[in-house]
Coordinates of C-alpha atoms in Angstrom, one line a residue:
M36 CA 58.0 -15.5 8.4
V37 CA 55.3 -13.0 7.3
S38 CA 54.8 -11.9 3.8
N39 CA 56.7 -9.0 2.2
Q40 CA 53.5 -7.0 2.2
A41 CA 53.0 -7.2 6.0
A42 CA 55.3 -4.9 8.0
W43 CA 56.3 -6.2 11.4
S44 CA 55.9 -3.9 14.3
N45 CA 57.9 -4.3 17.5
P46 CA 55.2 -5.3 20.1
V47 CA 57.0 -3.5 22.9
R48 CA 57.1 -0.3 21.0
A49 CA 53.4 -0.7 19.9
R50 CA 52.3 -1.0 23.5
L51 CA 54.3 1.9 24.7
Q52 CA 53.0 4.1 21.9
A53 CA 49.5 3.1 23.0
G54 CA 50.3 4.2 26.6
Q55 CA 50.3 0.7 27.9
P56 CA 53.0 -0.7 30.3
V57 CA 55.4 -3.4 29.3
F58 CA 57.0 -5.9 31.6
G59 CA 60.2 -7.8 31.0
V60 CA 61.6 -10.8 32.9
T61 CA 65.3 -10.7 33.5
I62 CA 67.3 -13.6 32.1
T63 CA 70.6 -14.2 34.0
T64 CA 71.3 -17.9 33.6
P65 CA 72.5 -19.7 30.4
S66 CA 69.4 -21.8 30.3
V67 CA 67.7 -21.6 27.0
E68 CA 64.8 -23.7 28.2
A69 CA 64.2 -21.3 31.1
A70 CA 64.2 -18.3 28.7
A71 CA 61.9 -20.0 26.3
H72 CA 59.4 -20.8 29.0
A73 CA 59.6 -17.3 30.4
A74 CA 58.8 -16.0 26.9
S75 CA 55.4 -17.8 27.1
L76 CA 54.3 -16.7 30.6
G77 CA 52.9 -13.3 29.6
F78 CA 55.9 -11.0 29.8
H79 CA 56.2 -8.6 27.0
F80 CA 60.0 -9.0 26.6
L81 CA 63.0 -10.8 27.9
W82 CA 65.7 -8.7 29.4
V83 CA 68.7 -10.8 28.6
E84 CA 71.4 -9.7 31.0
M85 CA 74.9 -9.6 29.5
E86 CA 76.4 -7.0 31.7
H87 CA 76.0 -8.7 35.1
S88 CA 75.6 -12.4 34.2
P89 CA 77.4 -15.3 32.5
V90 CA 75.1 -15.2 29.5
T91 CA 77.2 -15.4 26.4
L92 CA 76.6 -14.4 22.8
E93 CA 76.1 -18.0 21.9
T94 CA 73.4 -18.4 24.5
L95 CA 71.7 -15.2 23.3
R96 CA 71.5 -16.6 19.8
L97 CA 70.0 -19.8 21.1
V98 CA 67.5 -17.8 23.1
V99 CA 66.5 -15.9 19.9
L100 CA 66.0 -19.3 18.1
A101 CA 64.1 -20.9 21.0
T102 CA 61.7 -18.0 21.4
R103 CA 61.0 -17.4 17.7
G104 CA 57.2 -17.1 17.4
L105 CA 56.6 -16.8 21.1
P106 CA 54.9 -13.7 22.6
A107 CA 57.9 -12.0 24.3
A108 CA 60.4 -10.0 22.3
V109 CA 64.1 -10.4 23.0
F110 CA 66.1 -7.5 24.3
A111 CA 69.8 -7.7 25.4
R112 CA 71.7 -5.4 27.8
V113 CA 75.3 -5.1 26.5
P114 CA 78.2 -4.6 28.9
V115 CA 79.4 -1.2 27.5
I116 CA 78.3 1.3 24.9
E117 CA 80.4 0.5 21.9
L118 CA 79.5 0.0 18.2
W119 CA 80.8 -3.6 18.3
T120 CA 78.9 -4.7 21.5
A121 CA 75.6 -3.5 19.9
K122 CA 76.5 -5.0 16.5
R123 CA 77.1 -8.5 18.0
V124 CA 73.8 -8.7 19.8
L125 CA 71.9 -7.1 16.9
D126 CA 73.3 -9.6 14.5
Q127 CA 71.9 -12.4 16.6
G128 CA 68.4 -11.0 15.9
V129 CA 67.4 -9.2 19.1
H130 CA 64.5 -6.7 19.0
G131 CA 66.1 -4.1 21.3
V132 CA 69.4 -3.1 22.9
I133 CA 69.8 -1.8 26.4
F134 CA 72.9 0.4 26.9
P135 CA 74.3 0.8 30.5
F136 CA 75.9 3.9 32.0
T137 CA 74.7 6.4 29.4
S138 CA 76.3 9.3 31.2
T139 CA 76.9 11.8 28.4
P140 CA 75.0 13.0 25.2
E141 CA 77.9 11.6 23.2
K142 CA 77.4 8.1 24.6
A143 CA 73.6 8.4 23.9
A144 CA 74.4 9.4 20.3
L145 CA 76.7 6.4 20.0
A146 CA 74.0 4.1 21.3
A147 CA 71.6 5.4 18.7
A148 CA 74.1 5.2 15.9
A149 CA 75.0 1.6 16.8
C150 CA 71.4 0.4 16.2
R151 CA 71.0 1.9 12.7
Y152 CA 72.6 1.3 9.4
P153 CA 74.2 4.2 7.4
P154 CA 73.6 6.9 6.5
V155 CA 71.6 7.4 9.7
G156 CA 73.8 5.3 11.9
K157 CA 77.0 3.3 12.0
R158 CA 75.8 -0.3 12.3
G159 CA 77.9 -2.7 10.2
S160 CA 76.5 -5.0 7.5
G161 CA 76.6 -8.7 8.4
A162 CA 73.3 -9.8 9.9
A163 CA 72.8 -13.1 8.1
A164 CA 71.7 -14.8 11.4
A165 CA 69.4 -12.0 12.3
I166 CA 67.7 -12.1 8.9
R167 CA 66.9 -15.8 9.3
T168 CA 65.0 -15.2 12.5
W169 CA 63.6 -11.7 12.0
P170 CA 59.8 -11.7 12.1
Q171 CA 59.5 -9.9 8.7
S172 CA 60.7 -11.1 5.4
G173 CA 61.9 -8.6 2.8
S174 CA 64.3 -5.8 3.7
Y175 CA 65.9 -6.5 7.1
P176 CA 67.9 -3.3 7.3
D177 CA 64.8 -1.2 6.7
S178 CA 62.7 -3.2 9.2
A179 CA 65.5 -3.3 11.8
D180 CA 66.2 0.4 11.5
R181 CA 62.5 1.1 12.1
E182 CA 61.7 -1.4 14.8
V183 CA 64.8 -2.1 16.9
M184 CA 64.4 -0.3 20.2
T185 CA 67.3 1.7 21.7
I186 CA 67.1 2.0 25.5
C187 CA 69.6 4.0 27.5
V188 CA 70.2 3.4 31.2
V189 CA 70.8 6.5 33.3
E190 CA 72.6 5.5 36.5
E191 CA 75.2 8.0 37.3
A192 CA 75.0 11.4 39.0
S193 CA 77.0 12.9 36.2
A194 CA 74.4 11.8 33.8
V195 CA 71.7 13.7 35.7
E196 CA 73.6 16.9 35.3
Q197 CA 73.5 16.4 31.5
I198 CA 70.1 14.7 31.3
D199 CA 68.4 17.3 29.1
A200 CA 70.9 16.8 26.3
I201 CA 70.8 13.0 26.8
A202 CA 67.1 13.0 26.6
A203 CA 67.1 15.2 23.5
T204 CA 69.3 12.7 21.5
P205 CA 67.5 11.5 18.3
G206 CA 67.2 7.8 17.9
I207 CA 66.8 7.0 21.7
D208 CA 63.5 5.4 22.4
A209 CA 63.5 5.2 26.2
L210 CA 65.4 6.3 29.3
F211 CA 65.7 3.6 31.9
I212 CA 66.7 4.7 35.4
G213 CA 69.1 2.3 37.1
T214 CA 68.0 3.3 40.6
S215 CA 70.5 1.2 42.5
D216 CA 73.6 2.4 40.7
L217 CA 72.2 5.9 40.7
S218 CA 71.9 5.7 44.4
F219 CA 75.5 4.4 44.8
S220 CA 76.7 7.2 42.5
L221 CA 75.0 9.8 44.8
G222 CA 76.8 8.3 47.8
L223 CA 73.7 6.6 49.2
R224 CA 75.1 3.0 49.0
G225 CA 72.0 1.7 47.1
K226 CA 69.4 3.0 49.5
Q227 CA 66.1 3.9 47.9
N228 CA 63.4 6.5 48.9
E229 CA 66.1 9.1 49.7
P230 CA 65.5 12.8 49.0
A231 CA 68.6 13.2 46.9
L232 CA 67.7 10.1 44.8
D233 CA 64.1 11.2 44.4
R234 CA 65.2 14.6 43.2
A235 CA 67.5 13.0 40.6
I236 CA 64.8 10.7 39.4
A237 CA 62.4 13.7 39.1
R238 CA 64.9 15.5 36.9
I239 CA 65.2 12.4 34.6
V240 CA 61.4 12.0 34.4
E241 CA 60.9 15.7 33.5
A242 CA 63.6 15.6 30.8
A243 CA 62.3 12.4 29.3
Q244 CA 58.8 13.7 29.1
R245 CA 59.8 17.0 27.7
H246 CA 61.7 15.2 24.8
G247 CA 59.1 12.5 24.2
K248 CA 61.1 9.5 25.5
F249 CA 59.5 6.5 27.2
L250 CA 60.5 6.0 30.9
G251 CA 61.6 2.8 32.5
R252 CA 62.8 1.5 35.9
P253 CA 62.9 -1.7 37.9
A254 CA 59.8 -3.0 39.6
G255 CA 59.8 -6.1 41.8
T256 CA 56.1 -6.2 42.7
P257 CA 52.8 -5.2 41.1
E258 CA 52.3 -2.5 43.8
V259 CA 55.6 -0.9 42.9
A260 CA 54.8 -1.0 39.2
R261 CA 51.4 0.6 39.7
R262 CA 52.9 3.4 41.8
H263 CA 55.4 4.2 39.1
I264 CA 52.9 4.0 36.3
E265 CA 51.1 6.9 37.9
Q266 CA 54.4 8.8 37.7
G267 CA 54.7 8.3 34.0
F268 CA 56.8 5.1 33.8
L269 CA 55.7 2.4 31.3
L270 CA 58.8 0.1 30.8
F271 CA 59.6 -2.2 33.7
Q272 CA 62.3 -4.7 34.4
M273 CA 60.9 -7.4 36.6
P274 CA 62.8 -9.9 38.7
T275 CA 65.1 -12.5 37.3
E276 CA 64.2 -16.1 36.6
I277 CA 66.0 -17.0 39.9
G278 CA 64.1 -14.3 41.7
L279 CA 60.8 -15.7 40.5
M280 CA 61.9 -19.2 41.7
E281 CA 62.6 -17.8 45.1
L282 CA 59.3 -15.9 45.2
G283 CA 57.5 -19.2 44.3
A284 CA 59.4 -21.1 47.0
R285 CA 58.4 -18.5 49.7
Q286 CA 54.7 -18.7 48.7
L287 CA 54.7 -22.5 48.8
L288 CA 56.7 -23.1 52.0
E289 CA 56.1 -20.2 54.4
P290 CA 52.4 -21.2 55.0
F291 CA 53.9 -24.4 56.5
G292 CA 56.2 -22.5 58.7
I293 CA 59.2 -23.4 56.5
S294 CA 61.6 -20.5 56.0
A295 CA 62.6 -20.3 52.4
V296 CA 65.9 -18.8 51.3
P297 CA 65.8 -15.1 52.0
L298 CA 65.4 -12.9 48.9
G299 CA 68.1 -10.6 50.1
H300 CA 69.2 -7.6 48.2
R301 CA 67.7 -7.7 44.8
A302 CA 69.9 -5.1 43.2
L303 CA 69.5 -5.2 39.4
Y304 CA 72.0 -2.4 38.6

């Protein structure tokens, strides 16, 4: 714990505000040891995947405990936008919440309210576990209201039609583009680099920049991340711990003519 006089700043937010990119490794297996090791490898945050993986609330709490004091912050993607889904992960002590399928301004407003205590928001009081692991002593509600990051994933064609109102929502820190689901929603079956998808992404980028929201998207390689940084993106979801294992296997085995397990379709959304 730090002293009452020292205010903790979310390191992910601090880097973004300084115009620096942040990279998160995606955690999809209920291995606390793997998550703790990933938190010490240089990534800025853990993207704990609770929408598409078997990671449970109990595992999330153990990850928060195991990574306490390590460099990477812990963010959790909840399955749906509801007050109770956000409350349950926040009460485990996460530093950010990622909300899927933010398709309307009303859902964006609900996401923002879920991450803040009244009178600003609607978060319920009961964060005893979070208080025990929060990086700052003193007033947890004040610190959490200030430093928890709220990230909304835009991944439906209907959201693009309302993107200006979504991006204008107070309390939303970042818009993250779920490029695979957005492609499916546009009828492209997950294909990337399609004109319709590029146009939708451009509309999201323009709205986010106009309303001062950080921009995020998936990036599987440094080359992809660098290209998107030039477009204004700063928040990146990197491959899963399983994906990193497969990448390592390919690098080790293919020079010997051994075909590693194909990476296949690495759809994150």
